[in-house]
Amino acid sequence: MFMNAGKKAPIQVENAEVARVVRTITVPQVDFQPVAEGYGVVQPARVWSAVAQVTGRVIEMHPRLRDGEIITAGTPLFRIDPVDYELALAQLKAELTEIDVQQSNTKDLLAIEQRNLELAGREADRLKKLAEIGTTSGSDTDQAERTMLNSRTSVQNLQNSLALLPTQRKVIEAKLAQAERDLENTSIKAPFNLRIANLAIETDQFVTTGQTLFQGDSVDRSEIVAQVAMSSLRHLFFGRGTDGPNTEQLGAGIAEYADLSPVIQMELGSDVAEWDAEFVRFTDSIDSQTRTIGAVVALDKPFEKVIPGHRPPLSKGMFVKVLLRGRIQPQQIVIPRSAIRDGKVSIVDSEQRLVIKKIDLLYHQDDLSVIQSGIEAGQQLVVSDLIPAVEGMLLQPQPDQTAEKKLLRSAGAE
């Protein structure tokens, strides 16, 4: 115990507080355009199936009637042998002429028989009077009456025949109209500007009524049914108040109501091709598995909007992204989605210390979040992982210019 008597006590050194290095960004306030995205396959707005309406042999085809060829409206595409239909038409025309002749002859015969009936009636009356005074026999009277009855029967038969002729004429006229349609249907023309697909005929091939010969896809307008998550559609309607769209606006009118401006995108390696589109409608049902609804957008004249090397023709079967851009929402607070932890964010205050704030979220969009309240523009937001995060701890903020630019770019403010 005497050995330590001459030694000094150790100097007590107070531990200095060490600042944690964190990456930060300045919270921006921007005019933000909400976007809902979905994916779908390009398809023609109209699809025409060329179906044979008559039976026969294909005797002529357009030289460009091949899959993938584009043919303009009104172009003759193919012909079926019309000989049998021309013959049927000629026969019906002859039958119609025969009806006219028969009607004329029957009218003439009826006039003659009516005159005979008149004369037979007079003769029967004369003989009847003579029989009453006994100057003629009863057999002569009977014969005269039989002659009158025969004439009356002939008149009745001719009148019946004449009455049936208009009906027979209508039947033949109907057959004649059908024969004319059949003859017309031996030649098929393109009903609109189309692209040939699924060709299933060749020259000299025999086709039957109802057989599908090929398909024609409209090239004047293309449509995409993009499957869009219901959750991403709701933020397109923020700022519209409590008055919802009326029944008429639930179709194409909803684009005007929500100020929708659809854009079609397609990745081409390192480049992205874009087309401004038109919102058409939503589909009639929601997919119960994915909770998505089909948003139908359209593009007019897709083959006329080609930019060689940058934007290809929007063709059937292409898988594309559809962006439904809504009305711009002014002065919105946006932050990276990853900066939110359990509904809270980390802020660096003026004394370089950590402040944990609870925020009210408006909605998420991709990798960013739109904030309703809880933080203000200009505050320093911690964007790096801080574990453990103890409120009041000393921080050494380092501005992350890359993260800030990425946020502004995602928000459409750069």
CSV table of C-alpha atoms in Angstrom, one decimal:
chain,number,residue,atom,x,y,z
A,1,MET,CA,0.0,0.0,0.0
A,2,PHE,CA,3.0,2.3,0.4
A,3,MET,CA,4.2,1.6,-3.2
A,4,ASN,CA,1.5,4.0,-4.8
A,5,ALA,CA,1.9,6.8,-2.4
A,6,GLY,CA,4.0,9.0,-4.6
A,7,LYS,CA,1.9,8.5,-8.0
A,8,LYS,CA,-0.6,11.0,-9.4
A,9,ALA,CA,-4.3,10.1,-10.1
A,10,PRO,CA,-5.2,9.5,-13.9
A,11,ILE,CA,-6.5,12.5,-15.8
A,12,GLN,CA,-10.2,12.2,-16.7
A,13,VAL,CA,-10.9,13.1,-20.4
A,14,GLU,CA,-14.5,13.8,-21.5
A,15,ASN,CA,-15.6,11.8,-24.6
A,16,ALA,CA,-16.2,14.1,-27.6
A,17,GLU,CA,-19.5,13.5,-29.5
A,18,VAL,CA,-18.8,11.9,-32.9
A,19,ALA,CA,-21.0,13.1,-35.9
A,20,ARG,CA,-22.4,10.4,-38.1
A,21,VAL,CA,-21.9,11.0,-41.8
A,22,VAL,CA,-25.2,10.9,-43.8
A,23,ARG,CA,-26.2,11.6,-47.4
A,24,THR,CA,-28.9,14.3,-47.7
A,25,ILE,CA,-30.9,16.1,-50.3
A,26,THR,CA,-32.9,19.3,-50.2
A,27,VAL,CA,-36.6,18.6,-50.2
A,28,PRO,CA,-38.0,20.0,-53.4
A,29,GLN,CA,-41.5,21.4,-54.2
A,30,VAL,CA,-42.4,20.9,-57.8
A,31,ASP,CA,-45.3,21.0,-60.3
A,32,PHE,CA,-45.9,17.2,-60.5
A,33,GLN,CA,-47.6,15.2,-63.2
A,34,PRO,CA,-49.0,11.9,-61.9
A,35,VAL,CA,-48.6,9.0,-64.2
A,36,ALA,CA,-50.1,5.5,-64.2
A,37,GLU,CA,-48.4,2.9,-66.3
A,38,GLY,CA,-49.3,-0.4,-67.8
A,39,TYR,CA,-48.3,-2.8,-70.5
A,40,GLY,CA,-50.1,-4.3,-73.5
A,41,VAL,CA,-49.9,-5.6,-77.0
A,42,VAL,CA,-50.6,-3.6,-80.1
A,43,GLN,CA,-53.6,-4.7,-82.1
A,44,PRO,CA,-55.5,-3.3,-85.1
A,45,ALA,CA,-58.6,-1.2,-84.2
A,46,ARG,CA,-60.5,-3.1,-86.8
A,47,VAL,CA,-60.1,-6.7,-88.0
A,48,TRP,CA,-61.9,-7.9,-91.1
A,49,SER,CA,-62.3,-11.6,-91.9
A,50,ALA,CA,-62.7,-12.3,-95.6
A,51,VAL,CA,-65.4,-15.0,-95.6
A,52,ALA,CA,-66.5,-16.7,-98.9
A,53,GLN,CA,-70.2,-15.9,-99.4
A,54,VAL,CA,-70.5,-18.2,-102.4
A,55,THR,CA,-69.1,-21.5,-103.5
A,56,GLY,CA,-66.7,-21.9,-106.4
A,57,ARG,CA,-63.2,-22.0,-107.7
A,58,VAL,CA,-60.8,-19.1,-107.2
A,59,ILE,CA,-59.9,-17.9,-110.7
A,60,GLU,CA,-58.1,-14.6,-109.9
A,61,MET,CA,-56.1,-13.2,-107.0
A,62,HIS,CA,-54.4,-9.8,-106.5
A,63,PRO,CA,-50.6,-10.3,-107.0
A,64,ARG,CA,-49.9,-8.6,-103.7
A,65,LEU,CA,-52.5,-10.7,-101.8
A,66,ARG,CA,-49.8,-12.1,-99.4
A,67,ASP,CA,-49.3,-12.0,-95.6
A,68,GLY,CA,-47.9,-8.6,-94.5
A,69,GLU,CA,-48.9,-6.7,-97.7
A,70,ILE,CA,-50.7,-3.4,-97.2
A,71,ILE,CA,-53.6,-2.9,-99.7
A,72,THR,CA,-55.7,0.3,-100.1
A,73,ALA,CA,-59.5,0.4,-99.7
A,74,GLY,CA,-61.5,-0.6,-102.9
A,75,THR,CA,-58.7,-2.8,-104.4
A,76,PRO,CA,-60.1,-6.0,-105.9
A,77,LEU,CA,-58.6,-8.9,-103.9
A,78,PHE,CA,-59.8,-12.1,-105.6
A,79,ARG,CA,-62.6,-13.5,-107.9
A,80,ILE,CA,-64.5,-16.7,-107.7
A,81,ASP,CA,-65.6,-18.3,-111.0
A,82,PRO,CA,-68.9,-16.4,-111.8
A,83,VAL,CA,-70.1,-18.6,-114.7
A,84,ASP,CA,-72.6,-20.6,-112.7
A,85,TYR,CA,-74.0,-17.5,-111.1
A,86,GLU,CA,-74.2,-15.7,-114.4
A,87,LEU,CA,-76.2,-18.6,-115.8
A,88,ALA,CA,-78.5,-18.7,-112.7
A,89,LEU,CA,-79.1,-14.9,-113.2
A,90,ALA,CA,-79.9,-15.3,-116.9
A,91,GLN,CA,-82.4,-18.1,-116.1
A,92,LEU,CA,-84.2,-16.0,-113.5
A,93,LYS,CA,-84.4,-13.1,-115.9
A,94,ALA,CA,-85.9,-15.4,-118.5
A,95,GLU,CA,-88.4,-16.7,-115.9
A,96,LEU,CA,-89.3,-13.1,-115.1
A,97,THR,CA,-89.9,-12.4,-118.8
A,98,GLU,CA,-92.0,-15.5,-119.1
A,99,ILE,CA,-94.1,-14.3,-116.2
A,100,ASP,CA,-94.7,-11.0,-118.0
A,101,VAL,CA,-95.7,-12.9,-121.2
A,102,GLN,CA,-97.9,-15.3,-119.3
A,103,GLN,CA,-99.6,-12.3,-117.5
A,104,SER,CA,-100.3,-10.6,-120.9
A,105,ASN,CA,-101.7,-13.8,-122.5
A,106,THR,CA,-103.8,-14.6,-119.5
A,107,LYS,CA,-105.4,-11.2,-119.6
A,108,ASP,CA,-106.2,-11.7,-123.3
A,109,LEU,CA,-107.7,-15.1,-122.7
A,110,LEU,CA,-109.7,-13.8,-119.8
A,111,ALA,CA,-111.2,-11.1,-122.0
A,112,ILE,CA,-112.2,-13.7,-124.6
A,113,GLU,CA,-113.7,-16.1,-122.0
A,114,GLN,CA,-115.6,-13.2,-120.4
A,115,ARG,CA,-117.1,-12.5,-123.8
A,116,ASN,CA,-117.9,-16.2,-124.3
A,117,LEU,CA,-119.6,-16.2,-120.9
A,118,GLU,CA,-121.6,-13.2,-121.8
A,119,LEU,CA,-122.8,-14.9,-125.1
A,120,ALA,CA,-123.4,-18.2,-123.4
A,121,GLY,CA,-125.5,-16.4,-120.8
A,122,ARG,CA,-127.6,-14.7,-123.5
A,123,GLU,CA,-128.1,-18.0,-125.3
A,124,ALA,CA,-129.2,-19.8,-122.2
A,125,ASP,CA,-131.7,-17.0,-121.4
A,126,ARG,CA,-133.1,-17.2,-125.0
A,127,LEU,CA,-133.5,-20.9,-124.9
A,128,LYS,CA,-135.1,-20.8,-121.5
A,129,LYS,CA,-137.8,-18.4,-122.8
A,130,LEU,CA,-138.4,-20.6,-125.8
A,131,ALA,CA,-138.8,-23.6,-123.6
A,132,GLU,CA,-141.4,-21.8,-121.6
A,133,ILE,CA,-143.6,-21.4,-124.8
A,134,GLY,CA,-142.7,-24.9,-125.9
A,135,THR,CA,-140.7,-24.0,-129.1
A,136,THR,CA,-137.5,-25.8,-128.0
A,137,SER,CA,-136.6,-28.9,-126.2
A,138,GLY,CA,-135.4,-29.2,-122.6
A,139,SER,CA,-132.1,-30.8,-123.7
A,140,ASP,CA,-131.2,-27.7,-125.7
A,141,THR,CA,-131.8,-25.6,-122.7
A,142,ASP,CA,-129.7,-27.9,-120.5
A,143,GLN,CA,-126.9,-27.8,-123.1
A,144,ALA,CA,-126.9,-24.0,-123.2
A,145,GLU,CA,-126.7,-23.9,-119.4
A,146,ARG,CA,-123.8,-26.3,-119.3
A,147,THR,CA,-122.0,-24.2,-121.9
A,148,MET,CA,-122.5,-21.1,-119.7
A,149,LEU,CA,-121.2,-22.9,-116.6
A,150,ASN,CA,-118.1,-24.1,-118.5
A,151,SER,CA,-117.4,-20.5,-119.6
A,152,ARG,CA,-117.9,-19.3,-116.1
A,153,THR,CA,-115.4,-21.9,-114.8
A,154,SER,CA,-112.9,-20.9,-117.4
A,155,VAL,CA,-113.2,-17.3,-116.4
A,156,GLN,CA,-112.8,-18.2,-112.7
A,157,ASN,CA,-109.7,-20.3,-113.5
A,158,LEU,CA,-108.1,-17.5,-115.5
A,159,GLN,CA,-108.8,-14.9,-112.8
A,160,ASN,CA,-107.2,-17.2,-110.2
A,161,SER,CA,-104.2,-17.7,-112.4
A,162,LEU,CA,-103.9,-14.0,-113.0
A,163,ALA,CA,-104.1,-13.3,-109.2
A,164,LEU,CA,-101.2,-15.7,-108.5
A,165,LEU,CA,-98.9,-14.2,-111.1
A,166,PRO,CA,-97.9,-11.1,-109.0
A,167,THR,CA,-96.9,-13.5,-106.1
A,168,GLN,CA,-94.9,-15.7,-108.5
A,169,ARG,CA,-93.3,-12.6,-109.9
A,170,LYS,CA,-92.2,-11.5,-106.4
A,171,VAL,CA,-90.7,-14.9,-105.7
A,172,ILE,CA,-88.7,-14.7,-108.9
A,173,GLU,CA,-87.6,-11.1,-108.2
A,174,ALA,CA,-86.4,-12.2,-104.8
A,175,LYS,CA,-84.4,-15.0,-106.4
A,176,LEU,CA,-83.1,-12.6,-109.0
A,177,ALA,CA,-81.9,-10.2,-106.3
A,178,GLN,CA,-80.2,-13.1,-104.5
A,179,ALA,CA,-78.6,-14.2,-107.7
A,180,GLU,CA,-77.3,-10.7,-108.4
A,181,ARG,CA,-75.8,-10.6,-104.8
A,182,ASP,CA,-74.2,-14.0,-105.4
A,183,LEU,CA,-72.7,-12.8,-108.6
A,184,GLU,CA,-71.5,-9.6,-106.9
A,185,ASN,CA,-70.0,-11.7,-104.1
A,186,THR,CA,-67.8,-13.6,-106.5
A,187,SER,CA,-65.5,-10.6,-106.4
A,188,ILE,CA,-64.2,-9.2,-103.1
A,189,LYS,CA,-62.7,-5.8,-102.6
A,190,ALA,CA,-60.8,-4.4,-99.6
A,191,PRO,CA,-63.3,-2.5,-97.4
A,192,PHE,CA,-60.6,-0.2,-95.9
A,193,ASN,CA,-56.9,0.2,-95.9
A,194,LEU,CA,-55.6,-3.1,-94.5
A,195,ARG,CA,-52.7,-5.4,-94.0
A,196,ILE,CA,-53.1,-9.0,-95.1
A,197,ALA,CA,-52.8,-11.8,-92.4
A,198,ASN,CA,-53.5,-15.5,-92.2
A,199,LEU,CA,-53.9,-16.1,-95.9
A,200,ALA,CA,-55.5,-19.5,-96.5
A,201,ILE,CA,-56.3,-19.6,-100.3
A,202,GLU,CA,-54.5,-19.9,-103.6
A,203,THR,CA,-55.6,-19.5,-107.3
A,204,ASP,CA,-57.6,-22.6,-108.6
A,205,GLN,CA,-58.5,-23.5,-105.0
A,206,PHE,CA,-62.2,-24.5,-104.5
A,207,VAL,CA,-63.8,-22.6,-101.6
A,208,THR,CA,-67.2,-23.1,-99.9
A,209,THR,CA,-69.7,-20.7,-98.5
A,210,GLY,CA,-68.7,-19.6,-95.0
A,211,GLN,CA,-65.0,-20.5,-95.4
A,212,THR,CA,-62.5,-17.9,-93.9
A,213,LEU,CA,-60.0,-17.0,-96.6
A,214,PHE,CA,-57.8,-14.5,-94.9
A,215,GLN,CA,-57.8,-11.6,-92.4
A,216,GLY,CA,-57.4,-7.9,-93.0
A,217,ASP,CA,-56.0,-5.7,-90.2
A,218,SER,CA,-56.8,-2.0,-90.4
A,219,VAL,CA,-53.6,0.1,-90.8
A,220,ASP,CA,-55.4,3.4,-90.2
A,221,ARG,CA,-55.7,3.0,-86.4
A,222,SER,CA,-54.0,0.8,-83.8
A,223,GLU,CA,-55.1,0.1,-80.3
A,224,ILE,CA,-53.4,-1.2,-77.1
A,225,VAL,CA,-55.2,-2.6,-74.1
A,226,ALA,CA,-52.8,-1.8,-71.3
A,227,GLN,CA,-53.3,-3.5,-68.0
A,228,VAL,CA,-53.1,-0.8,-65.3
A,229,ALA,CA,-53.1,-1.3,-61.6
A,230,MET,CA,-56.2,0.1,-59.9
A,231,SER,CA,-54.0,1.6,-57.1
A,232,SER,CA,-52.0,3.7,-59.6
A,233,LEU,CA,-55.1,5.2,-61.2
A,234,ARG,CA,-56.4,6.9,-58.1
A,235,HIS,CA,-53.7,9.6,-58.0
A,236,LEU,CA,-54.7,10.7,-61.6
A,237,PHE,CA,-57.9,12.1,-60.1
A,238,PHE,CA,-56.4,14.1,-57.2
A,239,GLY,CA,-57.5,17.7,-57.2
A,240,ARG,CA,-60.8,17.0,-59.1
A,241,GLY,CA,-62.9,17.7,-56.0
A,242,THR,CA,-65.8,15.5,-54.8
A,243,ASP,CA,-67.9,15.7,-58.0
A,244,GLY,CA,-67.3,12.5,-60.0
A,245,PRO,CA,-67.7,12.1,-63.7
A,246,ASN,CA,-71.2,11.6,-65.1
A,247,THR,CA,-72.2,8.4,-67.0
A,248,GLU,CA,-71.3,9.8,-70.4
A,249,GLN,CA,-67.8,10.7,-69.1
A,250,LEU,CA,-67.0,7.2,-68.0
A,251,GLY,CA,-66.0,6.3,-71.6
A,252,ALA,CA,-63.8,8.4,-73.8
A,253,GLY,CA,-65.0,11.5,-71.9
A,254,ILE,CA,-63.0,10.5,-68.8
A,255,ALA,CA,-59.9,11.6,-70.7
A,256,GLU,CA,-61.2,15.2,-70.7
A,257,TYR,CA,-62.4,14.9,-67.1
A,258,ALA,CA,-59.0,13.8,-65.8
A,259,ASP,CA,-57.0,15.6,-68.5
A,260,LEU,CA,-55.4,12.4,-69.5
A,261,SER,CA,-52.6,12.5,-72.1
A,262,PRO,CA,-51.5,8.9,-73.0
A,263,VAL,CA,-48.1,8.1,-74.3
A,264,ILE,CA,-46.9,4.8,-75.9
A,265,GLN,CA,-43.3,3.8,-75.3
A,266,MET,CA,-41.2,1.0,-76.6
A,267,GLU,CA,-37.6,0.2,-75.6
A,268,LEU,CA,-35.2,-0.2,-78.6
A,269,GLY,CA,-32.0,-1.1,-76.9
A,270,SER,CA,-30.6,2.1,-75.4
A,271,ASP,CA,-33.3,4.2,-77.1
A,272,VAL,CA,-37.0,4.6,-76.3
A,273,ALA,CA,-39.5,5.2,-79.0
A,274,GLU,CA,-42.5,7.3,-78.1
A,275,TRP,CA,-45.9,8.0,-79.7
A,276,ASP,CA,-48.6,10.4,-78.4
A,277,ALA,CA,-51.8,8.5,-78.2
A,278,GLU,CA,-55.5,9.0,-77.6
A,279,PHE,CA,-57.4,7.6,-74.6
A,280,VAL,CA,-60.4,5.6,-75.8
A,281,ARG,CA,-62.0,3.8,-72.9
A,282,PHE,CA,-61.6,1.5,-70.0
A,283,THR,CA,-62.5,-2.2,-70.4
A,284,ASP,CA,-65.7,-3.6,-68.8
A,285,SER,CA,-64.1,-5.6,-66.1
A,286,ILE,CA,-61.2,-5.9,-63.6
A,287,ASP,CA,-58.8,-8.8,-63.6
A,288,SER,CA,-59.5,-10.6,-60.3
A,289,GLN,CA,-56.0,-12.1,-60.2
A,290,THR,CA,-53.9,-9.0,-60.9
A,291,ARG,CA,-56.4,-6.3,-59.8
A,292,THR,CA,-55.7,-4.4,-63.0
A,293,ILE,CA,-58.1,-2.9,-65.5
A,294,GLY,CA,-57.6,-2.5,-69.2
A,295,ALA,CA,-57.0,1.0,-70.4
A,296,VAL,CA,-57.6,1.2,-74.2
A,297,VAL,CA,-55.5,3.8,-76.1
A,298,ALA,CA,-55.3,4.3,-79.8
A,299,LEU,CA,-52.9,5.8,-82.4
A,300,ASP,CA,-54.1,7.0,-85.8
A,301,LYS,CA,-52.1,6.4,-88.9
A,302,PRO,CA,-49.3,4.4,-87.1
A,303,PHE,CA,-47.5,3.6,-90.4
A,304,GLU,CA,-47.2,7.2,-91.3
A,305,LYS,CA,-45.4,8.1,-88.0
A,306,VAL,CA,-42.2,6.2,-88.7
A,307,ILE,CA,-38.9,7.8,-88.0
A,308,PRO,CA,-36.2,5.6,-89.5
A,309,GLY,CA,-33.7,4.4,-87.0
A,310,HIS,CA,-35.7,5.9,-84.1
A,311,ARG,CA,-39.4,5.0,-84.3
A,312,PRO,CA,-40.6,1.9,-86.1
A,313,PRO,CA,-44.1,1.3,-87.4
A,314,LEU,CA,-46.4,0.4,-84.5
A,315,SER,CA,-47.3,-3.1,-85.7
A,316,LYS,CA,-49.6,-5.8,-84.4
A,317,GLY,CA,-48.1,-7.9,-81.7
A,318,MET,CA,-45.6,-5.4,-80.3
A,319,PHE,CA,-45.3,-5.3,-76.5
A,320,VAL,CA,-45.3,-1.7,-75.4
A,321,LYS,CA,-45.6,0.4,-72.3
A,322,VAL,CA,-48.5,2.9,-71.9
A,323,LEU,CA,-48.2,5.9,-69.7
A,324,LEU,CA,-51.4,7.6,-68.6
A,325,ARG,CA,-50.3,11.2,-67.7
A,326,GLY,CA,-52.8,13.1,-65.6
A,327,ARG,CA,-53.4,16.8,-64.8
A,328,ILE,CA,-50.3,18.6,-63.4
A,329,GLN,CA,-50.6,19.0,-59.6
A,330,PRO,CA,-48.8,22.3,-58.6
A,331,GLN,CA,-46.4,22.7,-55.8
A,332,GLN,CA,-46.1,19.2,-54.5
A,333,ILE,CA,-43.5,17.9,-52.0
A,334,VAL,CA,-41.8,14.9,-53.5
A,335,ILE,CA,-39.1,12.7,-51.8
A,336,PRO,CA,-37.5,9.3,-52.6
A,337,ARG,CA,-39.8,6.5,-51.6
A,338,SER,CA,-36.8,4.8,-49.9
A,339,ALA,CA,-36.4,7.7,-47.4
A,340,ILE,CA,-39.7,6.7,-45.6
A,341,ARG,CA,-39.4,4.3,-42.7
A,342,ASP,CA,-42.7,3.2,-41.0
A,343,GLY,CA,-44.4,6.5,-42.1
A,344,LYS,CA,-41.5,8.6,-40.8
A,345,VAL,CA,-38.5,10.5,-42.3
A,346,SER,CA,-35.2,11.7,-41.0
A,347,ILE,CA,-34.4,15.4,-41.1
A,348,VAL,CA,-31.2,17.3,-40.3
A,349,ASP,CA,-32.0,20.4,-38.3
A,350,SER,CA,-30.1,23.7,-38.2
A,351,GLU,CA,-27.9,22.4,-35.4
A,352,GLN,CA,-26.9,19.3,-37.5
A,353,ARG,CA,-28.9,17.0,-35.4
A,354,LEU,CA,-31.4,14.3,-36.3
A,355,VAL,CA,-35.1,15.0,-36.2
A,356,ILE,CA,-37.5,12.2,-36.9
A,357,LYS,CA,-40.8,13.4,-38.4
A,358,LYS,CA,-44.0,11.6,-39.0
A,359,ILE,CA,-45.4,12.4,-42.5
A,360,ASP,CA,-48.8,12.2,-44.1
A,361,LEU,CA,-48.5,10.4,-47.5
A,362,LEU,CA,-50.5,11.5,-50.5
A,363,TYR,CA,-49.4,8.6,-52.7
A,364,HIS,CA,-46.5,6.7,-54.1
A,365,GLN,CA,-45.4,6.8,-57.7
A,366,ASP,CA,-42.7,4.4,-58.8
A,367,ASP,CA,-39.6,5.2,-56.7
A,368,LEU,CA,-40.8,8.6,-55.3
A,369,SER,CA,-43.5,9.6,-52.9
A,370,VAL,CA,-45.8,12.7,-52.8
A,371,ILE,CA,-46.2,14.1,-49.3
A,372,GLN,CA,-49.3,15.8,-48.1
A,373,SER,CA,-47.8,17.2,-44.8
A,374,GLY,CA,-45.1,16.6,-42.2
A,375,ILE,CA,-42.1,18.1,-44.0
A,376,GLU,CA,-41.5,21.3,-45.9
A,377,ALA,CA,-39.6,22.3,-49.0
A,378,GLY,CA,-36.0,23.3,-48.4
A,379,GLN,CA,-35.4,20.9,-45.4
A,380,GLN,CA,-32.5,18.6,-45.4
A,381,LEU,CA,-33.7,15.0,-45.8
A,382,VAL,CA,-31.5,12.0,-44.9
A,383,VAL,CA,-31.5,9.5,-47.8
A,384,SER,CA,-28.9,7.1,-46.5
A,385,ASP,CA,-29.5,4.2,-44.1
A,386,LEU,CA,-29.0,5.4,-40.5
A,387,ILE,CA,-28.9,2.5,-38.1
A,388,PRO,CA,-29.5,3.1,-35.3
A,389,ALA,CA,-31.4,6.3,-35.8
A,390,VAL,CA,-31.5,8.1,-32.5
A,391,GLU,CA,-33.3,11.4,-32.4
A,392,GLY,CA,-31.0,14.3,-31.5
A,393,MET,CA,-27.8,12.5,-32.6
A,394,LEU,CA,-25.2,14.7,-34.2
A,395,LEU,CA,-24.9,14.3,-38.0
A,396,GLN,CA,-22.4,15.3,-40.7
A,397,PRO,CA,-24.6,15.9,-43.8
A,398,GLN,CA,-23.1,15.4,-47.2
A,399,PRO,CA,-25.3,16.6,-50.1
A,400,ASP,CA,-26.0,13.8,-52.6
A,401,GLN,CA,-26.3,15.7,-55.9
A,402,THR,CA,-26.8,12.5,-57.9
A,403,ALA,CA,-29.8,11.4,-55.7
A,404,GLU,CA,-31.3,14.9,-55.9
A,405,LYS,CA,-31.0,15.1,-59.7
A,406,LYS,CA,-32.5,11.6,-60.0
A,407,LEU,CA,-35.5,12.7,-57.8
A,408,LEU,CA,-36.1,15.8,-59.9
A,409,ARG,CA,-35.8,13.8,-63.1
A,410,SER,CA,-38.4,11.2,-61.8
A,411,ALA,CA,-40.7,14.1,-60.8
A,412,GLY,CA,-40.4,15.6,-64.3
A,413,ALA,CA,-38.9,18.8,-62.9
A,414,GLU,CA,-35.6,18.6,-64.7
